[in-house]
mmCIF file of C-alpha atoms and ligand atoms in Angstrom:
data_model
loop_
_atom_site.group_PDB
_atom_site.id
_atom_site.type_symbol
_atom_site.label_atom_id
_atom_site.label_comp_id
_atom_site.label_asym_id
_atom_site.label_seq_id
_atom_site.Cartn_x
_atom_site.Cartn_y
_atom_site.Cartn_z
ATOM 1 C CA MET I 1 26.283 23.631 12.256
ATOM 2 C CA ARG I 2 23.259 25.940 12.040
ATOM 3 C CA LEU I 3 20.454 24.646 9.868
ATOM 4 C CA ALA I 4 17.786 26.843 8.312
ATOM 5 C CA LYS I 5 14.729 27.600 10.453
ATOM 6 C CA ARG I 6 12.507 25.652 8.058
ATOM 7 C CA ILE I 7 14.413 22.505 8.952
ATOM 8 C CA GLU I 8 14.229 23.203 12.664
ATOM 9 C CA LYS I 9 10.480 23.834 12.368
ATOM 10 C CA LEU I 10 9.924 20.459 10.720
ATOM 11 C CA PRO I 11 7.997 17.957 12.848
ATOM 12 C CA PRO I 12 9.516 14.461 12.823
ATOM 13 C CA TYR I 13 8.128 12.703 9.724
ATOM 14 C CA LEU I 14 5.326 10.570 11.078
ATOM 15 C CA PHE I 15 6.522 7.313 9.608
ATOM 16 C CA VAL I 16 10.130 7.738 10.661
ATOM 17 C CA GLU I 17 8.967 7.695 14.295
ATOM 18 C CA ILE I 18 6.682 4.726 13.722
ATOM 19 C CA ASN I 19 9.404 2.796 11.920
ATOM 20 C CA LYS I 20 11.687 3.333 14.920
ATOM 21 C CA LYS I 21 9.021 1.963 17.239
ATOM 22 C CA ILE I 22 8.484 -1.077 15.014
ATOM 23 C CA ALA I 23 12.233 -1.717 14.888
ATOM 24 C CA ALA I 24 12.464 -1.572 18.697
ATOM 25 C CA LYS I 25 9.598 -4.091 19.127
ATOM 26 C CA ARG I 26 11.099 -6.415 16.516
ATOM 27 C CA ALA I 27 14.483 -6.223 18.226
ATOM 28 C CA ALA I 28 12.698 -7.313 21.416
ATOM 29 C CA GLY I 29 11.418 -10.396 19.576
ATOM 30 C CA VAL I 30 7.810 -9.274 18.980
ATOM 31 C CA ASP I 31 6.179 -10.466 15.721
ATOM 32 C CA VAL I 32 4.838 -7.054 14.745
ATOM 33 C CA VAL I 33 1.868 -6.626 12.396
ATOM 34 C CA SER I 34 1.893 -3.122 10.943
ATOM 35 C CA PHE I 35 -1.138 -1.275 9.577
ATOM 36 C CA ALA I 36 0.866 1.953 9.639
ATOM 37 C CA ILE I 37 1.830 2.790 6.094
ATOM 38 C CA GLY I 38 -0.370 3.229 3.016
ATOM 39 C CA ASP I 39 1.755 1.389 0.500
ATOM 40 C CA PRO I 40 0.125 -1.365 -1.593
ATOM 41 C CA ASP I 41 1.575 -4.779 -0.738
ATOM 42 C CA LEU I 42 0.546 -6.278 -4.085
ATOM 43 C CA PRO I 43 3.090 -6.228 -6.942
ATOM 44 C CA THR I 44 3.002 -4.001 -10.044
ATOM 45 C CA PRO I 45 1.085 -5.964 -12.741
ATOM 46 C CA LYS I 46 3.294 -7.901 -15.158
ATOM 47 C CA HIS I 47 2.206 -6.185 -18.388
ATOM 48 C CA ILE I 48 3.292 -2.863 -16.850
ATOM 49 C CA LEU I 49 6.669 -4.231 -15.723
ATOM 50 C CA ASP I 50 7.224 -5.673 -19.214
ATOM 51 C CA ALA I 51 6.769 -2.197 -20.732
ATOM 52 C CA MET I 52 9.444 -0.808 -18.414
ATOM 53 C CA TRP I 53 11.849 -3.630 -19.227
ATOM 54 C CA LYS I 54 11.422 -3.115 -22.961
ATOM 55 C CA ALA I 55 11.846 0.653 -22.721
ATOM 56 C CA ALA I 56 14.944 0.256 -20.548
ATOM 57 C CA GLN I 57 16.758 -1.466 -23.467
ATOM 58 C CA VAL I 58 16.458 1.646 -25.663
ATOM 59 C CA PRO I 59 19.500 3.966 -25.312
ATOM 60 C CA ALA I 60 17.408 7.113 -25.936
ATOM 61 C CA ASN I 61 15.722 6.309 -22.621
ATOM 62 C CA HIS I 62 19.040 6.403 -20.771
ATOM 63 C CA ARG I 63 19.421 10.153 -21.239
ATOM 64 C CA TYR I 64 17.914 13.167 -19.467
ATOM 65 C CA PRO I 65 14.156 13.254 -19.829
ATOM 66 C CA GLU I 66 12.344 16.559 -20.490
ATOM 67 C CA SER I 67 11.005 17.991 -17.244
ATOM 68 C CA ASP I 68 7.493 18.249 -18.710
ATOM 69 C CA GLY I 69 7.500 14.567 -19.667
ATOM 70 C CA LEU I 70 7.148 12.622 -22.911
ATOM 71 C CA PRO I 71 4.439 14.084 -25.183
ATOM 72 C CA GLU I 72 3.070 10.553 -25.501
ATOM 73 C CA PHE I 73 2.710 10.253 -21.719
ATOM 74 C CA ARG I 74 0.877 13.586 -21.509
ATOM 75 C CA LYS I 75 -1.416 12.319 -24.272
ATOM 76 C CA ALA I 76 -2.046 9.033 -22.451
ATOM 77 C CA ILE I 77 -2.985 10.977 -19.297
ATOM 78 C CA ALA I 78 -5.415 13.186 -21.248
ATOM 79 C CA GLU I 79 -6.985 10.118 -22.905
ATOM 80 C CA TRP I 80 -7.385 8.421 -19.531
ATOM 81 C CA TYR I 81 -9.094 11.478 -18.003
ATOM 82 C CA GLN I 82 -11.449 11.620 -20.999
ATOM 83 C CA LYS I 83 -12.313 7.953 -20.767
ATOM 84 C CA ARG I 84 -12.588 7.701 -17.005
ATOM 85 C CA PHE I 85 -14.151 11.066 -16.083
ATOM 86 C CA GLY I 86 -15.325 12.633 -19.357
ATOM 87 C CA VAL I 87 -12.873 15.483 -18.668
ATOM 88 C CA THR I 88 -11.183 16.996 -21.739
ATOM 89 C CA LEU I 89 -7.579 18.124 -21.279
ATOM 90 C CA ASP I 90 -5.067 19.720 -23.646
ATOM 91 C CA PRO I 91 -2.078 17.368 -23.251
ATOM 92 C CA ASP I 92 0.414 20.194 -23.871
ATOM 93 C CA LYS I 93 -1.078 22.849 -21.587
ATOM 94 C CA GLU I 94 -3.246 21.140 -19.000
ATOM 95 C CA VAL I 95 -1.204 18.031 -18.140
ATOM 96 C CA LEU I 96 2.088 17.779 -16.251
ATOM 97 C CA PRO I 97 3.798 14.475 -15.332
ATOM 98 C CA LEU I 98 5.298 14.382 -11.843
ATOM 99 C CA ILE I 99 7.962 12.297 -10.096
ATOM 100 C CA GLY I 100 5.178 10.878 -7.946
ATOM 101 C CA SER I 101 2.377 13.279 -7.058
ATOM 102 C CA LYS I 102 4.029 14.059 -3.693
ATOM 103 C CA GLU I 103 6.753 15.894 -5.583
ATOM 104 C CA GLY I 104 4.270 18.264 -7.225
ATOM 105 C CA ILE I 105 2.195 18.637 -4.065
ATOM 106 C CA GLY I 106 5.307 19.764 -2.212
ATOM 107 C CA HIS I 107 6.579 22.056 -4.955
ATOM 108 C CA ILE I 108 3.363 23.825 -5.870
ATOM 109 C CA ALA I 109 3.444 25.948 -2.718
ATOM 110 C CA LEU I 110 6.308 27.806 -4.424
ATOM 111 C CA CYS I 111 3.819 28.892 -7.110
ATOM 112 C CA PHE I 112 1.266 30.466 -4.774
ATOM 113 C CA ILE I 113 2.753 31.190 -1.387
ATOM 114 C CA ASP I 114 4.895 34.199 -0.543
ATOM 115 C CA PRO I 115 6.079 34.785 3.028
ATOM 116 C CA GLY I 116 3.086 35.731 5.175
ATOM 117 C CA ASP I 117 0.506 34.145 2.864
ATOM 118 C CA ILE I 118 -1.979 31.548 4.057
ATOM 119 C CA ALA I 119 -2.880 28.119 2.686
ATOM 120 C CA LEU I 120 -6.233 26.584 3.630
ATOM 121 C CA VAL I 121 -5.396 23.039 4.705
ATOM 122 C CA PRO I 122 -7.730 20.316 5.944
ATOM 123 C CA ASP I 123 -7.135 18.833 9.416
ATOM 124 C CA PRO I 124 -6.520 15.878 9.589
ATOM 125 C CA ALA I 125 -4.577 15.627 6.319
ATOM 126 C CA TYR I 126 -1.676 14.222 4.385
ATOM 127 C CA PRO I 127 1.204 16.199 5.941
ATOM 128 C CA VAL I 128 2.759 17.488 2.694
ATOM 129 C CA TYR I 129 0.187 20.299 2.127
ATOM 130 C CA ALA I 130 1.217 22.109 5.310
ATOM 131 C CA ILE I 131 4.923 21.303 5.026
ATOM 132 C CA GLY I 132 5.155 22.651 1.462
ATOM 133 C CA THR I 133 3.398 25.797 2.674
ATOM 134 C CA MET I 134 5.867 26.204 5.545
ATOM 135 C CA PHE I 135 8.861 25.688 3.207
ATOM 136 C CA ALA I 136 7.555 28.517 1.016
ATOM 137 C CA GLY I 137 7.323 30.814 4.064
ATOM 138 C CA GLY I 138 3.549 30.616 4.457
ATOM 139 C CA GLU I 139 1.193 29.597 7.236
ATOM 140 C CA SER I 140 -1.526 26.965 7.185
ATOM 141 C CA HIS I 141 -5.024 27.801 8.340
ATOM 142 C CA TYR I 142 -6.578 24.468 9.278
ATOM 143 C CA LEU I 143 -10.085 23.434 8.254
ATOM 144 C CA PRO I 144 -11.466 20.830 10.684
ATOM 145 C CA LEU I 145 -12.728 17.584 9.153
ATOM 146 C CA THR I 146 -15.109 16.016 11.660
ATOM 147 C CA ALA I 147 -17.486 13.071 11.667
ATOM 148 C CA GLU I 148 -20.399 15.520 12.084
ATOM 149 C CA ASN I 149 -19.620 17.269 8.781
ATOM 150 C CA GLY I 150 -18.861 14.031 6.920
ATOM 151 C CA PHE I 151 -15.144 14.957 6.994
ATOM 152 C CA LEU I 152 -15.804 17.817 4.540
ATOM 153 C CA PRO I 153 -14.486 21.302 5.416
ATOM 154 C CA ASP I 154 -17.004 24.036 6.232
ATOM 155 C CA LEU I 155 -15.877 26.681 3.760
ATOM 156 C CA ASP I 156 -18.424 29.185 5.089
ATOM 157 C CA ALA I 157 -16.777 29.129 8.522
ATOM 158 C CA ILE I 158 -13.431 30.565 7.371
ATOM 159 C CA PRO I 159 -12.929 34.029 8.923
ATOM 160 C CA GLN I 160 -12.786 37.035 6.592
ATOM 161 C CA ASN I 161 -9.267 38.083 7.695
ATOM 162 C CA VAL I 162 -7.994 34.605 6.796
ATOM 163 C CA LEU I 163 -9.736 34.647 3.405
ATOM 164 C CA LYS I 164 -7.980 37.907 2.565
ATOM 165 C CA LYS I 165 -4.555 36.305 2.950
ATOM 166 C CA ALA I 166 -5.432 32.835 1.602
ATOM 167 C CA LYS I 167 -3.672 31.938 -1.637
ATOM 168 C CA VAL I 168 -4.679 28.292 -2.075
ATOM 169 C CA LEU I 169 -7.261 25.760 -0.849
ATOM 170 C CA TRP I 170 -6.260 22.112 -0.456
ATOM 171 C CA LEU I 171 -8.808 19.311 -0.804
ATOM 172 C CA ASN I 172 -8.355 15.532 -0.917
ATOM 173 C CA TYR I 173 -11.133 13.041 -1.792
ATOM 174 C CA PRO I 174 -11.363 10.096 -1.459
ATOM 175 C CA ASN I 175 -9.647 11.212 1.713
ATOM 176 C CA ASN I 176 -6.533 10.080 3.483
ATOM 177 C CA PRO I 177 -6.722 9.477 6.450
ATOM 178 C CA THR I 178 -10.515 9.481 7.005
ATOM 179 C CA GLY I 179 -11.666 7.412 4.001
ATOM 180 C CA ALA I 180 -14.385 10.022 3.361
ATOM 181 C CA VAL I 181 -15.624 10.795 -0.139
ATOM 182 C CA ALA I 182 -16.960 13.982 -1.744
ATOM 183 C CA ASP I 183 -19.607 14.311 -4.441
ATOM 184 C CA LEU I 184 -19.856 16.755 -7.343
ATOM 185 C CA LYS I 185 -22.141 19.008 -5.326
ATOM 186 C CA PHE I 186 -19.385 19.577 -2.761
ATOM 187 C CA PHE I 187 -16.783 20.209 -5.477
ATOM 188 C CA GLU I 188 -19.138 22.686 -7.191
ATOM 189 C CA LYS I 189 -19.547 24.520 -3.914
ATOM 190 C CA ALA I 190 -15.748 24.639 -3.600
ATOM 191 C CA VAL I 191 -15.458 26.049 -7.150
ATOM 192 C CA ALA I 192 -17.987 28.789 -6.319
ATOM 193 C CA PHE I 193 -15.977 29.577 -3.159
ATOM 194 C CA ALA I 194 -12.746 29.738 -5.187
ATOM 195 C CA LYS I 195 -14.296 32.115 -7.717
ATOM 196 C CA LYS I 196 -15.880 34.349 -5.104
ATOM 197 C CA HIS I 197 -12.656 34.786 -3.101
ATOM 198 C CA ASP I 198 -10.132 34.346 -5.918
ATOM 199 C CA ILE I 199 -8.448 31.400 -4.192
ATOM 200 C CA PRO I 200 -7.131 28.608 -6.444
ATOM 201 C CA ILE I 201 -7.858 24.991 -5.496
ATOM 202 C CA CYS I 202 -5.436 22.076 -5.423
ATOM 203 C CA HIS I 203 -7.323 18.807 -5.278
ATOM 204 C CA ASP I 204 -5.330 15.706 -4.387
ATOM 205 C CA GLY I 205 -7.078 12.620 -5.770
ATOM 206 C CA PRO I 206 -4.817 9.555 -5.834
ATOM 207 C CA TYR I 207 -7.595 7.226 -4.597
ATOM 208 C CA THR I 208 -10.305 7.747 -7.226
ATOM 209 C CA GLU I 209 -9.761 4.204 -8.526
ATOM 210 C CA ILE I 210 -9.731 2.488 -5.130
ATOM 211 C CA ALA I 211 -13.438 2.304 -4.289
ATOM 212 C CA TYR I 212 -15.760 -0.363 -2.920
ATOM 213 C CA ASP I 213 -19.261 -1.781 -3.252
ATOM 214 C CA GLY I 214 -19.563 -0.467 -6.827
ATOM 215 C CA TYR I 215 -19.034 3.185 -5.790
ATOM 216 C CA LYS I 216 -17.277 5.328 -8.435
ATOM 217 C CA PRO I 217 -15.544 8.474 -7.087
ATOM 218 C CA VAL I 218 -15.674 11.629 -9.206
ATOM 219 C CA SER I 219 -12.801 13.850 -10.276
ATOM 220 C CA PHE I 220 -12.711 17.437 -8.982
ATOM 221 C CA LEU I 221 -12.346 18.501 -12.633
ATOM 222 C CA GLN I 222 -15.828 17.158 -13.395
ATOM 223 C CA ALA I 223 -17.263 20.023 -11.350
ATOM 224 C CA LYS I 224 -18.538 22.864 -13.525
ATOM 225 C CA GLY I 225 -15.923 25.625 -13.722
ATOM 226 C CA ALA I 226 -13.216 23.592 -11.933
ATOM 227 C CA MET I 227 -10.766 24.088 -14.808
ATOM 228 C CA ASP I 228 -11.023 27.865 -14.290
ATOM 229 C CA VAL I 229 -9.828 27.727 -10.701
ATOM 230 C CA GLY I 230 -7.962 24.545 -9.960
ATOM 231 C CA ILE I 231 -5.850 21.533 -10.654
ATOM 232 C CA GLU I 232 -5.974 17.920 -9.577
ATOM 233 C CA PHE I 233 -3.054 15.777 -8.521
ATOM 234 C CA HIS I 234 -3.309 12.130 -9.471
ATOM 235 C CA SER I 235 -0.962 9.208 -9.320
ATOM 236 C CA LEU I 236 -0.303 5.745 -10.642
ATOM 237 C CA SER I 237 0.931 4.725 -7.181
ATOM 238 C CA LYS I 238 -2.254 3.406 -5.621
ATOM 239 C CA SER I 239 -4.177 2.377 -8.770
ATOM 240 C CA TYR I 240 -1.447 0.154 -10.218
ATOM 241 C CA ASN I 241 0.674 -0.727 -7.161
ATOM 242 C CA MET I 242 3.408 1.579 -8.416
ATOM 243 C CA THR I 243 4.446 3.564 -5.335
ATOM 244 C CA GLY I 244 8.086 2.559 -5.812
ATOM 245 C CA TRP I 245 8.294 3.725 -9.431
ATOM 246 C CA ARG I 246 7.452 7.361 -8.613
ATOM 247 C CA VAL I 247 5.076 8.551 -11.275
ATOM 248 C CA GLY I 248 2.058 10.834 -11.012
ATOM 249 C CA MET I 249 0.574 13.927 -12.623
ATOM 250 C CA ALA I 250 -1.046 17.311 -12.185
ATOM 251 C CA VAL I 251 -3.917 18.202 -14.525
ATOM 252 C CA GLY I 252 -6.265 21.143 -14.939
ATOM 253 C CA ASN I 253 -5.955 24.929 -15.118
ATOM 254 C CA ALA I 254 -3.282 25.835 -17.689
ATOM 255 C CA GLN I 255 -1.889 28.807 -15.785
ATOM 256 C CA MET I 256 -1.387 26.741 -12.631
ATOM 257 C CA ILE I 257 0.112 23.840 -14.609
ATOM 258 C CA ASN I 258 2.505 26.224 -16.342
ATOM 259 C CA ALA I 259 3.620 27.753 -13.034
ATOM 260 C CA LEU I 260 4.333 24.315 -11.583
ATOM 261 C CA MET I 261 6.192 23.348 -14.746
ATOM 262 C CA ARG I 262 8.410 26.414 -14.404
ATOM 263 C CA VAL I 263 9.251 25.572 -10.797
ATOM 264 C CA LYS I 264 10.003 21.967 -11.718
ATOM 265 C CA SER I 265 12.106 22.762 -14.761
ATOM 266 C CA ASN I 266 14.398 24.721 -12.435
ATOM 267 C CA LEU I 267 14.639 21.986 -9.816
ATOM 268 C CA ASP I 268 14.386 18.558 -11.426
ATOM 269 C CA SER I 269 14.870 16.781 -14.723
ATOM 270 C CA GLY I 270 11.706 14.751 -14.971
ATOM 271 C CA ILE I 271 10.762 11.088 -14.711
ATOM 272 C CA PRO I 272 13.080 8.404 -16.162
ATOM 273 C CA GLN I 273 11.674 7.676 -19.613
ATOM 274 C CA SER I 274 11.357 3.932 -19.182
ATOM 275 C CA ILE I 275 9.139 4.658 -16.174
ATOM 276 C CA GLN I 276 7.054 7.079 -18.240
ATOM 277 C CA GLN I 277 6.708 4.276 -20.775
ATOM 278 C CA MET I 278 5.400 1.904 -18.127
ATOM 279 C CA ALA I 279 2.932 4.569 -17.021
ATOM 280 C CA ILE I 280 1.709 4.931 -20.619
ATOM 281 C CA ASP I 281 1.104 1.195 -20.794
ATOM 282 C CA ALA I 282 -0.604 1.198 -17.401
ATOM 283 C CA LEU I 283 -3.063 3.926 -18.464
ATOM 284 C CA ARG I 284 -3.715 2.505 -21.938
ATOM 285 C CA GLY I 285 -3.582 -1.201 -21.090
ATOM 286 C CA PRO I 286 -6.175 -3.521 -19.561
ATOM 287 C CA GLN I 287 -7.693 -2.047 -16.373
ATOM 288 C CA GLY I 288 -8.809 -5.350 -14.825
ATOM 289 C CA CYS I 289 -5.828 -5.288 -12.447
ATOM 290 C CA ILE I 290 -7.433 -2.408 -10.543
ATOM 291 C CA ALA I 291 -10.671 -4.309 -9.950
ATOM 292 C CA ASP I 292 -8.623 -7.312 -8.793
ATOM 293 C CA ASN I 293 -6.768 -5.168 -6.217
ATOM 294 C CA VAL I 294 -9.960 -3.559 -5.021
ATOM 295 C CA LYS I 295 -11.515 -6.987 -4.375
ATOM 296 C CA VAL I 296 -8.567 -7.845 -2.128
ATOM 297 C CA TYR I 297 -8.791 -4.557 -0.183
ATOM 298 C CA GLN I 298 -12.555 -4.879 0.178
ATOM 299 C CA ARG I 299 -12.185 -8.345 1.689
ATOM 300 C CA ARG I 300 -9.657 -7.020 4.214
ATOM 301 C CA ARG I 301 -11.897 -4.059 5.050
ATOM 302 C CA ASP I 302 -14.865 -6.348 5.651
ATOM 303 C CA LYS I 303 -12.878 -8.561 8.045
ATOM 304 C CA LEU I 304 -11.350 -5.704 10.044
ATOM 305 C CA VAL I 305 -14.280 -3.307 10.475
ATOM 306 C CA PRO I 306 -16.425 -5.671 12.619
ATOM 307 C CA ALA I 307 -13.388 -6.784 14.662
ATOM 308 C CA LEU I 308 -12.569 -3.151 15.501
ATOM 309 C CA ASN I 309 -16.165 -2.235 16.299
ATOM 310 C CA ARG I 310 -16.379 -5.227 18.653
ATOM 311 C CA LEU I 311 -13.470 -3.745 20.601
ATOM 312 C CA GLY I 312 -15.418 -0.542 21.191
ATOM 313 C CA LEU I 313 -13.713 1.481 18.481
ATOM 314 C CA LYS I 314 -16.152 3.292 16.216
ATOM 315 C CA VAL I 315 -15.335 2.763 12.573
ATOM 316 C CA LEU I 316 -17.452 3.147 9.453
ATOM 317 C CA SER I 317 -16.857 0.993 6.405
ATOM 318 C CA PRO I 318 -15.126 3.364 3.954
ATOM 319 C CA LYS I 319 -16.461 3.672 0.406
ATOM 320 C CA ALA I 320 -12.988 4.334 -0.966
ATOM 321 C CA ALA I 321 -9.219 4.679 -0.320
ATOM 322 C CA LEU I 322 -7.019 2.363 1.720
ATOM 323 C CA TYR I 323 -7.769 3.379 5.296
ATOM 324 C CA LEU I 324 -9.939 2.594 8.287
ATOM 325 C CA TRP I 325 -10.399 5.698 10.441
ATOM 326 C CA ALA I 326 -11.420 4.457 13.857
ATOM 327 C CA ARG I 327 -12.587 6.508 16.849
ATOM 328 C CA VAL I 328 -10.871 5.197 19.975
ATOM 329 C CA PRO I 329 -12.920 4.238 23.063
ATOM 330 C CA GLU I 330 -13.794 6.868 25.662
ATOM 331 C CA GLY I 331 -10.886 7.545 28.024
ATOM 332 C CA HIS I 332 -8.211 6.948 25.394
ATOM 333 C CA THR I 333 -6.190 9.299 23.201
ATOM 334 C CA SER I 334 -4.885 8.434 19.733
ATOM 335 C CA ALA I 335 -1.471 7.784 21.201
ATOM 336 C CA SER I 336 -2.605 5.800 24.247
ATOM 337 C CA TYR I 337 -4.747 3.464 22.137
ATOM 338 C CA ALA I 338 -1.986 3.007 19.553
ATOM 339 C CA ALA I 339 0.388 2.175 22.429
ATOM 340 C CA LYS I 340 -2.134 -0.303 23.872
ATOM 341 C CA LEU I 341 -2.405 -2.110 20.532
ATOM 342 C CA ILE I 342 1.321 -2.422 20.110
ATOM 343 C CA ASP I 343 1.897 -3.507 23.714
ATOM 344 C CA GLU I 344 -1.021 -5.935 24.049
ATOM 345 C CA ALA I 345 -1.235 -7.288 20.498
ATOM 346 C CA GLY I 346 1.957 -6.333 18.639
ATOM 347 C CA ILE I 347 -0.231 -4.366 16.222
ATOM 348 C CA VAL I 348 1.001 -1.050 14.824
ATOM 349 C CA VAL I 349 -1.464 1.650 13.761
ATOM 350 C CA THR I 350 -0.966 5.374 13.151
ATOM 351 C CA PRO I 351 -2.226 7.744 15.866
ATOM 352 C CA GLY I 352 -4.698 10.107 14.190
ATOM 353 C CA ARG I 353 -3.086 13.054 15.978
ATOM 354 C CA GLY I 354 -0.158 12.699 13.572
ATOM 355 C CA TYR I 355 -2.416 14.031 10.804
ATOM 356 C CA GLY I 356 -3.480 17.131 12.730
ATOM 357 C CA GLU I 357 -5.225 18.345 15.851
ATOM 358 C CA HIS I 358 -8.610 17.085 14.681
ATOM 359 C CA GLY I 359 -7.145 13.635 14.164
ATOM 360 C CA GLU I 360 -6.967 13.353 17.964
ATOM 361 C CA GLY I 361 -9.231 10.560 19.192
ATOM 362 C CA TYR I 362 -8.705 8.442 16.082
ATOM 363 C CA ILE I 363 -6.319 5.803 14.828
ATOM 364 C CA ARG I 364 -5.684 4.971 11.176
ATOM 365 C CA LEU I 365 -5.269 1.468 9.823
ATOM 366 C CA SER I 366 -3.993 1.006 6.301
ATOM 367 C CA ILE I 367 -5.282 -2.164 4.627
ATOM 368 C CA THR I 368 -2.156 -2.637 2.535
ATOM 369 C CA LEU I 369 -0.634 -5.672 4.200
ATOM 370 C CA PRO I 370 -0.724 -9.302 3.054
ATOM 371 C CA ASP I 371 -3.847 -11.360 3.819
ATOM 372 C CA ASP I 372 -2.030 -13.760 6.144
ATOM 373 C CA ARG I 373 -0.885 -10.785 8.238
ATOM 374 C CA VAL I 374 -4.421 -9.364 8.280
ATOM 375 C CA ASP I 375 -5.650 -12.758 9.518
ATOM 376 C CA GLU I 376 -2.947 -12.873 12.183
ATOM 377 C CA ALA I 377 -3.984 -9.376 13.360
ATOM 378 C CA LEU I 378 -7.648 -10.437 13.382
ATOM 379 C CA LYS I 379 -6.832 -13.361 15.666
ATOM 380 C CA ARG I 380 -5.049 -11.025 18.067
ATOM 381 C CA LEU I 381 -7.817 -8.408 17.965
ATOM 382 C CA GLN I 382 -10.411 -11.083 18.670
ATOM 383 C CA ALA I 383 -8.417 -12.177 21.720
ATOM 384 C CA LEU I 384 -8.500 -8.644 23.210
ATOM 385 C CA LYS I 385 -11.205 -7.606 25.671
ATOM 386 C CA PRO I 386 -13.619 -4.907 24.434
ATOM 387 C CA GLY I 387 -13.576 -1.437 26.043
ATOM 388 C CA LYS I 388 -10.593 0.085 27.766
HETATM 389 C C1 PLP E 1 -0.231 8.247 -1.395
HETATM 390 C C2 PLP E 1 -0.656 9.663 -1.415
HETATM 391 C C3 PLP E 1 -0.066 10.592 -2.281
HETATM 392 C C4 PLP E 1 1.271 10.381 -2.961
HETATM 393 O O1 PLP E 1 1.326 9.594 -3.998
HETATM 394 P P1 PLP E 1 2.629 9.506 -4.879
HETATM 395 O O2 PLP E 1 2.105 9.731 -6.249
HETATM 396 O O3 PLP E 1 3.147 8.127 -4.646
HETATM 397 O O4 PLP E 1 3.625 10.543 -4.488
HETATM 398 C C5 PLP E 1 -0.578 11.866 -2.339
HETATM 399 N N1 PLP E 1 -1.608 12.230 -1.570
HETATM 400 C C6 PLP E 1 -2.175 11.386 -0.719
HETATM 401 C C7 PLP E 1 -3.312 11.855 0.112
HETATM 402 C C8 PLP E 1 -1.707 10.083 -0.592
HETATM 403 O O5 PLP E 1 -2.258 9.279 0.314
#
């Protein structure tokens, strides 16, 4: 059988490979501790589950949903953006529910990219930006995120011939995998860039609620003029431990939202309504569950950062998101250090190279595993000798 070129061009999905490695170690009897995948270990809060259960009893919720979501859900999203960020959204034109934000992030390339077009994609990054671009027939031009530039892209360094063909700019703060954050000044610079070159912006912001030491991340849409040039993807996944329920949203520029809605209405039939109902209750209900989660993550972060630095890795304490982005010791690559950790300590991390060329020299640890497993990993890390 001959598959389409876009399938042949696909790199192996990062986590499929890692899962295979974990399975092999487990089969060999190793008690593996995995920091590989960013998926909250804590359960969905009970009041949110109750809303789903109640909605599931109503026969109207057993039928096809509308692909643009329940009007009440769009309203709840707009209210939440107003309350949390002071951003005003028209629930019918500037809000679009998604079957998890990944779905929209993948599909939106179809709105902007024709064959031969370019997407500006950070490196390292969440892989979906570049894959969606490739599926639509486009090419990614990578913007290096380095420690020296605070893991923010240098928009002034993009060559003129690339700018001419660029149809979209991807940004993601708080950032996966680096844990970096961006302020309004950076987003305002990005808006000015978008206006000058007529390049729309897609900002991916699922971690705005996961922040430490009292830091409060901003929304891209708070930047002056952002609504003219861009949209933001957000998600209930990380804020409310809802990765398995698949519910997120795109908000912002009406023309971009409408284009994505038209793609979606031809490909999918929306989010199950009982899940939309739970999302409504999550956004409108008590928000204390988020602060409780954050306390747990912060405690894990504060245990792991010193243990990693002692080993000769260089890792800063992130202000937000769920990841430690650690520079491996001199003489190691991402892959060789990840292999060392699994072989000498049964600890699985993601090689930074999996997120792009500029991820080389780093490993990523996700702090989404139970406390007793974090403590087990700490014990093993403390038993390792620093350096090579
Ligand atoms: C987790 C994550 C998402 C996807 O979230 P879903 O809403 O669960 O699809 C999107 N972008 C980044 C950078 C993420 O880390």
